[in-house]
């Protein structure tokens, strides 16, 4: 590894920790060689779809992450995840990419979407990149709607609720406003976002959401929100 790359390691680690995506590097056996902050949080969920069990046997460096083993908590997904990891470790970038949905371990625990792809490093062959995300509505939709499209706070609240599939009457009741006021907000949302119906807004929100671990506070201070989100 070059000196320049080594110099960038702290910045790269910080960048990965700023993502609202779990990013892990594993070997063929699923030993976790690196996990960002979101991944650590995901693995620590008691009923989470993914687990980071302590692996028996050494030889994978030092530190708690180096001795943990990535696995699906449910038996039906365990073999599939292991097979994807092994295939990725044998593949080359762009050739072997696998996707997987894993259910949570409890009735109220969201599932996880997983992508496994090769991570080729001549100095350390046989590595796979695992990216995972909880399948639930992200809490910062309102902030991003306000920033990207200039929505007011009230419009962003209604827009986020629409993006989650709520109907107008339910949204109005939830926000404590009249249906007429909610309808006015919707008209302005459609105008500002260039959409004409709820399905288009849902698709737009899904397309523009950025997977950053920002807080739910004001969008005027994104860096401060990012640093204080954990």
PDB file of C-alpha atoms in Angstrom:
ATOM      1  CA  UNK A   1       0.000   0.000   0.000  1.00  0.00           C
ATOM      2  CA  UNK A   2       1.389   3.374  -0.962  1.00  0.00           C
ATOM      3  CA  UNK A   3       2.052   6.230   1.419  1.00  0.00           C
ATOM      4  CA  UNK A   4      -0.583   8.342  -0.307  1.00  0.00           C
ATOM      5  CA  UNK A   5      -3.217   5.672   0.217  1.00  0.00           C
ATOM      6  CA  UNK A   6      -2.215   5.302   3.859  1.00  0.00           C
ATOM      7  CA  UNK A   7      -2.551   9.035   4.346  1.00  0.00           C
ATOM      8  CA  UNK A   8      -6.116   8.898   3.041  1.00  0.00           C
ATOM      9  CA  UNK A   9      -7.186   5.996   5.269  1.00  0.00           C
ATOM     10  CA  UNK A  10      -8.579   8.141   8.122  1.00  0.00           C
ATOM     11  CA  UNK A  11     -10.551  10.263   5.662  1.00  0.00           C
ATOM     12  CA  UNK A  12     -11.837   7.154   3.876  1.00  0.00           C
ATOM     13  CA  UNK A  13     -12.920   5.629   7.190  1.00  0.00           C
ATOM     14  CA  UNK A  14     -14.700   8.835   8.178  1.00  0.00           C
ATOM     15  CA  UNK A  15     -16.438   8.943   4.800  1.00  0.00           C
ATOM     16  CA  UNK A  16     -17.700   5.373   5.199  1.00  0.00           C
ATOM     17  CA  UNK A  17     -18.893   6.158   8.726  1.00  0.00           C
ATOM     18  CA  UNK A  18     -20.917   9.058   7.323  1.00  0.00           C
ATOM     19  CA  UNK A  19     -23.012   6.720   5.184  1.00  0.00           C
ATOM     20  CA  UNK A  20     -26.443   5.447   6.165  1.00  0.00           C
ATOM     21  CA  UNK A  21     -25.415   2.180   4.546  1.00  0.00           C
ATOM     22  CA  UNK A  22     -23.714  -0.746   6.209  1.00  0.00           C
ATOM     23  CA  UNK A  23     -20.407  -1.403   4.429  1.00  0.00           C
ATOM     24  CA  UNK A  24     -18.333  -4.463   5.279  1.00  0.00           C
ATOM     25  CA  UNK A  25     -15.279  -6.185   3.865  1.00  0.00           C
ATOM     26  CA  UNK A  26     -15.220  -9.951   4.443  1.00  0.00           C
ATOM     27  CA  UNK A  27     -13.156 -12.940   3.395  1.00  0.00           C
ATOM     28  CA  UNK A  28     -14.386 -16.246   1.951  1.00  0.00           C
ATOM     29  CA  UNK A  29     -15.404 -17.543   5.378  1.00  0.00           C
ATOM     30  CA  UNK A  30     -17.334 -14.379   6.190  1.00  0.00           C
ATOM     31  CA  UNK A  31     -14.796 -13.078   8.689  1.00  0.00           C
ATOM     32  CA  UNK A  32     -15.332  -9.331   9.016  1.00  0.00           C
ATOM     33  CA  UNK A  33     -12.158  -7.480   8.096  1.00  0.00           C
ATOM     34  CA  UNK A  34     -13.711  -4.028   8.185  1.00  0.00           C
ATOM     35  CA  UNK A  35     -17.106  -2.611   9.118  1.00  0.00           C
ATOM     36  CA  UNK A  36     -18.205   1.008   9.097  1.00  0.00           C
ATOM     37  CA  UNK A  37     -20.274   2.555  11.867  1.00  0.00           C
ATOM     38  CA  UNK A  38     -23.631   1.778  10.277  1.00  0.00           C
ATOM     39  CA  UNK A  39     -22.585  -1.848   9.860  1.00  0.00           C
ATOM     40  CA  UNK A  40     -21.588  -2.102  13.515  1.00  0.00           C
ATOM     41  CA  UNK A  41     -24.965  -0.686  14.546  1.00  0.00           C
ATOM     42  CA  UNK A  42     -26.771  -3.072  12.207  1.00  0.00           C
ATOM     43  CA  UNK A  43     -24.948  -6.112  13.563  1.00  0.00           C
ATOM     44  CA  UNK A  44     -25.696  -5.077  17.157  1.00  0.00           C
ATOM     45  CA  UNK A  45     -29.474  -5.061  16.625  1.00  0.00           C
ATOM     46  CA  UNK A  46     -30.834  -7.866  18.881  1.00  0.00           C
ATOM     47  CA  UNK A  47     -33.321  -9.101  16.271  1.00  0.00           C
ATOM     48  CA  UNK A  48     -31.504  -7.814  13.197  1.00  0.00           C
ATOM     49  CA  UNK A  49     -31.431  -9.746   9.943  1.00  0.00           C
ATOM     50  CA  UNK A  50     -27.624  -9.852  10.044  1.00  0.00           C
ATOM     51  CA  UNK A  51     -25.434 -10.966  12.906  1.00  0.00           C
ATOM     52  CA  UNK A  52     -21.748 -10.590  13.666  1.00  0.00           C
ATOM     53  CA  UNK A  53     -21.005 -13.635  15.724  1.00  0.00           C
ATOM     54  CA  UNK A  54     -17.581 -14.046  17.280  1.00  0.00           C
ATOM     55  CA  UNK A  55     -15.587 -16.382  15.072  1.00  0.00           C
ATOM     56  CA  UNK A  56     -13.471 -19.166  16.546  1.00  0.00           C
ATOM     57  CA  UNK A  57      -9.878 -19.350  15.465  1.00  0.00           C
ATOM     58  CA  UNK A  58      -7.410 -16.556  14.757  1.00  0.00           C
ATOM     59  CA  UNK A  59      -5.258 -15.496  11.903  1.00  0.00           C
ATOM     60  CA  UNK A  60      -7.345 -12.516  10.814  1.00  0.00           C
ATOM     61  CA  UNK A  61      -5.580  -9.655  12.533  1.00  0.00           C
ATOM     62  CA  UNK A  62      -6.409  -7.999  15.806  1.00  0.00           C
ATOM     63  CA  UNK A  63      -9.438  -6.154  17.168  1.00  0.00           C
ATOM     64  CA  UNK A  64     -13.039  -7.186  17.725  1.00  0.00           C
ATOM     65  CA  UNK A  65     -14.137  -6.712  14.110  1.00  0.00           C
ATOM     66  CA  UNK A  66     -11.384  -8.986  12.783  1.00  0.00           C
ATOM     67  CA  UNK A  67     -12.695 -11.952  14.809  1.00  0.00           C
ATOM     68  CA  UNK A  68     -16.378 -11.549  14.017  1.00  0.00           C
ATOM     69  CA  UNK A  69     -18.236 -13.606  11.457  1.00  0.00           C
ATOM     70  CA  UNK A  70     -20.970 -12.184   9.211  1.00  0.00           C
ATOM     71  CA  UNK A  71     -24.075 -14.338   8.903  1.00  0.00           C
ATOM     72  CA  UNK A  72     -27.794 -14.113   8.291  1.00  0.00           C
ATOM     73  CA  UNK A  73     -29.749 -14.559  11.497  1.00  0.00           C
ATOM     74  CA  UNK A  74     -32.453 -16.652   9.820  1.00  0.00           C
ATOM     75  CA  UNK A  75     -31.403 -20.110   8.657  1.00  0.00           C
ATOM     76  CA  UNK A  76     -33.047 -19.778   5.235  1.00  0.00           C
ATOM     77  CA  UNK A  77     -30.826 -16.838   4.305  1.00  0.00           C
ATOM     78  CA  UNK A  78     -27.605 -18.069   5.856  1.00  0.00           C
ATOM     79  CA  UNK A  79     -26.525 -20.464   3.111  1.00  0.00           C
ATOM     80  CA  UNK A  80     -27.455 -18.010   0.356  1.00  0.00           C
ATOM     81  CA  UNK A  81     -25.418 -15.185   1.907  1.00  0.00           C
ATOM     82  CA  UNK A  82     -22.421 -17.484   2.384  1.00  0.00           C
ATOM     83  CA  UNK A  83     -22.649 -18.628  -1.249  1.00  0.00           C
ATOM     84  CA  UNK A  84     -22.768 -15.029  -2.504  1.00  0.00           C
ATOM     85  CA  UNK A  85     -19.718 -14.131  -0.433  1.00  0.00           C
ATOM     86  CA  UNK A  86     -17.714 -17.080  -1.765  1.00  0.00           C
ATOM     87  CA  UNK A  87     -18.726 -16.331  -5.364  1.00  0.00           C
ATOM     88  CA  UNK A  88     -17.707 -12.692  -4.957  1.00  0.00           C
ATOM     89  CA  UNK A  89     -14.344 -13.678  -3.476  1.00  0.00           C
ATOM     90  CA  UNK A  90     -13.704 -15.819  -6.570  1.00  0.00           C
ATOM     91  CA  UNK A  91     -14.900 -13.184  -9.030  1.00  0.00           C
ATOM     92  CA  UNK A  92     -13.719  -9.963 -10.558  1.00  0.00           C
ATOM     93  CA  UNK A  93     -15.281  -6.480 -10.379  1.00  0.00           C
ATOM     94  CA  UNK A  94     -18.458  -6.282 -12.416  1.00  0.00           C
ATOM     95  CA  UNK A  95     -18.678 -10.029 -13.002  1.00  0.00           C
ATOM     96  CA  UNK A  96     -20.149 -11.375  -9.787  1.00  0.00           C
ATOM     97  CA  UNK A  97     -22.667  -9.233  -7.969  1.00  0.00           C
ATOM     98  CA  UNK A  98     -25.408 -10.797  -5.894  1.00  0.00           C
ATOM     99  CA  UNK A  99     -28.487  -9.336  -4.231  1.00  0.00           C
ATOM    100  CA  UNK A 100     -30.378 -10.750  -1.300  1.00  0.00           C
ATOM    101  CA  UNK A 101     -33.318  -9.868   0.930  1.00  0.00           C
ATOM    102  CA  UNK A 102     -33.156 -11.029   4.531  1.00  0.00           C
ATOM    103  CA  UNK A 103     -36.036 -10.923   6.988  1.00  0.00           C
ATOM    104  CA  UNK A 104     -35.624  -9.521  10.468  1.00  0.00           C
ATOM    105  CA  UNK A 105     -35.558 -11.801  13.491  1.00  0.00           C
ATOM    106  CA  UNK A 106     -38.705 -10.341  15.071  1.00  0.00           C
ATOM    107  CA  UNK A 107     -42.174  -9.211  13.977  1.00  0.00           C
ATOM    108  CA  UNK A 108     -41.287  -5.536  14.376  1.00  0.00           C
ATOM    109  CA  UNK A 109     -37.765  -5.777  12.990  1.00  0.00           C
ATOM    110  CA  UNK A 110     -37.340  -4.512   9.402  1.00  0.00           C
ATOM    111  CA  UNK A 111     -35.682  -6.689   6.829  1.00  0.00           C
ATOM    112  CA  UNK A 112     -32.385  -5.903   5.161  1.00  0.00           C
ATOM    113  CA  UNK A 113     -31.452  -5.580   1.498  1.00  0.00           C
ATOM    114  CA  UNK A 114     -27.940  -6.867   0.782  1.00  0.00           C
ATOM    115  CA  UNK A 115     -25.550  -6.518  -2.140  1.00  0.00           C
ATOM    116  CA  UNK A 116     -22.394  -8.639  -2.328  1.00  0.00           C
ATOM    117  CA  UNK A 117     -19.690  -7.838  -4.885  1.00  0.00           C
ATOM    118  CA  UNK A 118     -15.998  -8.643  -5.456  1.00  0.00           C
ATOM    119  CA  UNK A 119     -13.337  -6.449  -3.894  1.00  0.00           C
ATOM    120  CA  UNK A 120     -10.116  -7.165  -5.726  1.00  0.00           C
ATOM    121  CA  UNK A 121      -6.819  -6.268  -4.094  1.00  0.00           C
ATOM    122  CA  UNK A 122      -3.687  -7.911  -5.471  1.00  0.00           C
ATOM    123  CA  UNK A 123      -2.055  -7.637  -2.063  1.00  0.00           C
ATOM    124  CA  UNK A 124      -5.013  -9.296  -0.325  1.00  0.00           C
ATOM    125  CA  UNK A 125      -7.005 -11.556  -2.676  1.00  0.00           C
ATOM    126  CA  UNK A 126     -10.253 -13.257  -1.789  1.00  0.00           C
ATOM    127  CA  UNK A 127     -12.236 -10.323  -0.415  1.00  0.00           C
ATOM    128  CA  UNK A 128     -15.887  -9.375  -0.847  1.00  0.00           C
ATOM    129  CA  UNK A 129     -17.687  -6.089  -0.337  1.00  0.00           C
ATOM    130  CA  UNK A 130     -21.039  -6.383   1.442  1.00  0.00           C
ATOM    131  CA  UNK A 131     -23.404  -3.421   1.443  1.00  0.00           C
ATOM    132  CA  UNK A 132     -26.628  -3.643   3.450  1.00  0.00           C
ATOM    133  CA  UNK A 133     -29.501  -1.341   4.326  1.00  0.00           C
ATOM    134  CA  UNK A 134     -32.490  -1.590   6.614  1.00  0.00           C
ATOM    135  CA  UNK A 135     -35.697  -1.731   4.570  1.00  0.00           C
ATOM    136  CA  UNK A 136     -37.548   1.076   6.277  1.00  0.00           C
ATOM    137  CA  UNK A 137     -38.359   4.686   5.542  1.00  0.00           C
ATOM    138  CA  UNK A 138     -35.406   6.900   6.319  1.00  0.00           C
ATOM    139  CA  UNK A 139     -35.981   9.601   8.911  1.00  0.00           C
ATOM    140  CA  UNK A 140     -34.354  12.441   6.962  1.00  0.00           C
ATOM    141  CA  UNK A 141     -36.723  12.534   3.963  1.00  0.00           C
ATOM    142  CA  UNK A 142     -38.146  15.829   5.161  1.00  0.00           C
ATOM    143  CA  UNK A 143     -34.714  17.451   5.398  1.00  0.00           C
ATOM    144  CA  UNK A 144     -33.746  16.340   1.915  1.00  0.00           C
ATOM    145  CA  UNK A 145     -37.077  17.443   0.418  1.00  0.00           C
ATOM    146  CA  UNK A 146     -36.643  20.899   1.910  1.00  0.00           C
ATOM    147  CA  UNK A 147     -33.079  21.209   0.674  1.00  0.00           C
ATOM    148  CA  UNK A 148     -33.477  19.730  -2.798  1.00  0.00           C
ATOM    149  CA  UNK A 149     -36.817  21.254  -3.786  1.00  0.00           C
ATOM    150  CA  UNK A 150     -37.275  24.283  -1.536  1.00  0.00           C
ATOM    151  CA  UNK A 151     -40.272  22.878   0.306  1.00  0.00           C
ATOM    152  CA  UNK A 152     -41.411  24.546   3.510  1.00  0.00           C
ATOM    153  CA  UNK A 153     -41.354  22.545   6.735  1.00  0.00           C
ATOM    154  CA  UNK A 154     -45.098  21.860   6.483  1.00  0.00           C
ATOM    155  CA  UNK A 155     -44.853  20.875   2.820  1.00  0.00           C
ATOM    156  CA  UNK A 156     -41.917  18.566   3.553  1.00  0.00           C
ATOM    157  CA  UNK A 157     -43.891  16.852   6.329  1.00  0.00           C
ATOM    158  CA  UNK A 158     -46.799  16.237   3.969  1.00  0.00           C
ATOM    159  CA  UNK A 159     -44.446  15.191   1.149  1.00  0.00           C
ATOM    160  CA  UNK A 160     -42.607  12.696   3.341  1.00  0.00           C
ATOM    161  CA  UNK A 161     -45.918  11.227   4.489  1.00  0.00           C
ATOM    162  CA  UNK A 162     -47.085  10.925   0.886  1.00  0.00           C
ATOM    163  CA  UNK A 163     -43.801   9.225  -0.029  1.00  0.00           C
ATOM    164  CA  UNK A 164     -44.447   6.683   2.717  1.00  0.00           C
ATOM    165  CA  UNK A 165     -47.788   5.853   1.105  1.00  0.00           C
ATOM    166  CA  UNK A 166     -50.161   7.744   3.390  1.00  0.00           C
ATOM    167  CA  UNK A 167     -53.539   8.969   2.181  1.00  0.00           C
ATOM    168  CA  UNK A 168     -54.545  12.615   2.465  1.00  0.00           C
ATOM    169  CA  UNK A 169     -57.060  12.131   5.285  1.00  0.00           C
ATOM    170  CA  UNK A 170     -54.578  10.122   7.357  1.00  0.00           C
ATOM    171  CA  UNK A 171     -51.823  12.668   6.779  1.00  0.00           C
ATOM    172  CA  UNK A 172     -54.053  15.573   7.775  1.00  0.00           C
ATOM    173  CA  UNK A 173     -55.094  13.794  10.968  1.00  0.00           C
ATOM    174  CA  UNK A 174     -51.507  12.871  11.809  1.00  0.00           C
ATOM    175  CA  UNK A 175     -50.267  16.439  11.339  1.00  0.00           C
ATOM    176  CA  UNK A 176     -53.285  18.075  12.968  1.00  0.00           C
ATOM    177  CA  UNK A 177     -54.312  20.047   9.882  1.00  0.00           C
ATOM    178  CA  UNK A 178     -57.454  20.115   7.762  1.00  0.00           C
ATOM    179  CA  UNK A 179     -57.755  18.076   4.597  1.00  0.00           C
ATOM    180  CA  UNK A 180     -58.133  21.332   2.673  1.00  0.00           C
ATOM    181  CA  UNK A 181     -54.797  22.592   4.032  1.00  0.00           C
ATOM    182  CA  UNK A 182     -53.162  19.267   3.275  1.00  0.00           C
ATOM    183  CA  UNK A 183     -54.512  19.411  -0.275  1.00  0.00           C
ATOM    184  CA  UNK A 184     -53.017  22.904  -0.676  1.00  0.00           C
ATOM    185  CA  UNK A 185     -49.634  21.604   0.500  1.00  0.00           C
ATOM    186  CA  UNK A 186     -49.856  18.714  -1.965  1.00  0.00           C
ATOM    187  CA  UNK A 187     -50.528  21.090  -4.868  1.00  0.00           C
ATOM    188  CA  UNK A 188     -47.456  23.117  -3.952  1.00  0.00           C
ATOM    189  CA  UNK A 189     -45.361  19.974  -3.523  1.00  0.00           C
ATOM    190  CA  UNK A 190     -46.307  18.756  -6.989  1.00  0.00           C
ATOM    191  CA  UNK A 191     -45.483  22.170  -8.456  1.00  0.00           C
ATOM    192  CA  UNK A 192     -42.076  22.404  -6.782  1.00  0.00           C
ATOM    193  CA  UNK A 193     -41.054  18.810  -7.516  1.00  0.00           C
ATOM    194  CA  UNK A 194     -42.415  18.670 -11.046  1.00  0.00           C
ATOM    195  CA  UNK A 195     -44.687  15.729 -10.241  1.00  0.00           C
ATOM    196  CA  UNK A 196     -48.425  15.349 -10.822  1.00  0.00           C
ATOM    197  CA  UNK A 197     -49.487  12.427  -8.641  1.00  0.00           C
ATOM    198  CA  UNK A 198     -48.482  10.532  -5.529  1.00  0.00           C
ATOM    199  CA  UNK A 199     -46.889   7.615  -7.375  1.00  0.00           C
ATOM    200  CA  UNK A 200     -44.576  10.009  -9.208  1.00  0.00           C
ATOM    201  CA  UNK A 201     -43.607  11.677  -5.937  1.00  0.00           C
ATOM    202  CA  UNK A 202     -42.872   8.295  -4.343  1.00  0.00           C
ATOM    203  CA  UNK A 203     -40.625   7.375  -7.276  1.00  0.00           C
ATOM    204  CA  UNK A 204     -38.887  10.753  -7.134  1.00  0.00           C
ATOM    205  CA  UNK A 205     -38.190  10.526  -3.399  1.00  0.00           C
ATOM    206  CA  UNK A 206     -36.790   7.013  -3.816  1.00  0.00           C
ATOM    207  CA  UNK A 207     -34.527   8.240  -6.617  1.00  0.00           C
ATOM    208  CA  UNK A 208     -33.129  11.343  -4.922  1.00  0.00           C
ATOM    209  CA  UNK A 209     -32.620  10.089  -1.375  1.00  0.00           C
ATOM    210  CA  UNK A 210     -28.975  10.221  -0.425  1.00  0.00           C
ATOM    211  CA  UNK A 211     -27.725   7.487   1.943  1.00  0.00           C
ATOM    212  CA  UNK A 212     -25.978   9.779   4.386  1.00  0.00           C
ATOM    213  CA  UNK A 213     -26.285   9.474   8.141  1.00  0.00           C
ATOM    214  CA  UNK A 214     -27.531  13.014   8.629  1.00  0.00           C
ATOM    215  CA  UNK A 215     -29.705  13.985  11.545  1.00  0.00           C
ATOM    216  CA  UNK A 216     -33.337  15.034  11.417  1.00  0.00           C
ATOM    217  CA  UNK A 217     -32.616  18.621  12.327  1.00  0.00           C
ATOM    218  CA  UNK A 218     -32.294  21.711  10.160  1.00  0.00           C
ATOM    219  CA  UNK A 219     -30.753  21.231   6.753  1.00  0.00           C
ATOM    220  CA  UNK A 220     -28.990  24.580   7.105  1.00  0.00           C
ATOM    221  CA  UNK A 221     -26.185  22.914   9.065  1.00  0.00           C
ATOM    222  CA  UNK A 222     -25.595  19.587   7.267  1.00  0.00           C
ATOM    223  CA  UNK A 223     -22.018  19.102   8.483  1.00  0.00           C
ATOM    224  CA  UNK A 224     -22.951  19.719  12.109  1.00  0.00           C
ATOM    225  CA  UNK A 225     -25.934  17.376  11.795  1.00  0.00           C
ATOM    226  CA  UNK A 226     -23.714  14.734  10.251  1.00  0.00           C
ATOM    227  CA  UNK A 227     -21.166  14.841  13.044  1.00  0.00           C
ATOM    228  CA  UNK A 228     -23.743  14.754  15.797  1.00  0.00           C
ATOM    229  CA  UNK A 229     -25.976  12.087  14.320  1.00  0.00           C
ATOM    230  CA  UNK A 230     -24.499   9.217  16.334  1.00  0.00           C
TER     231      UNK A 230
END
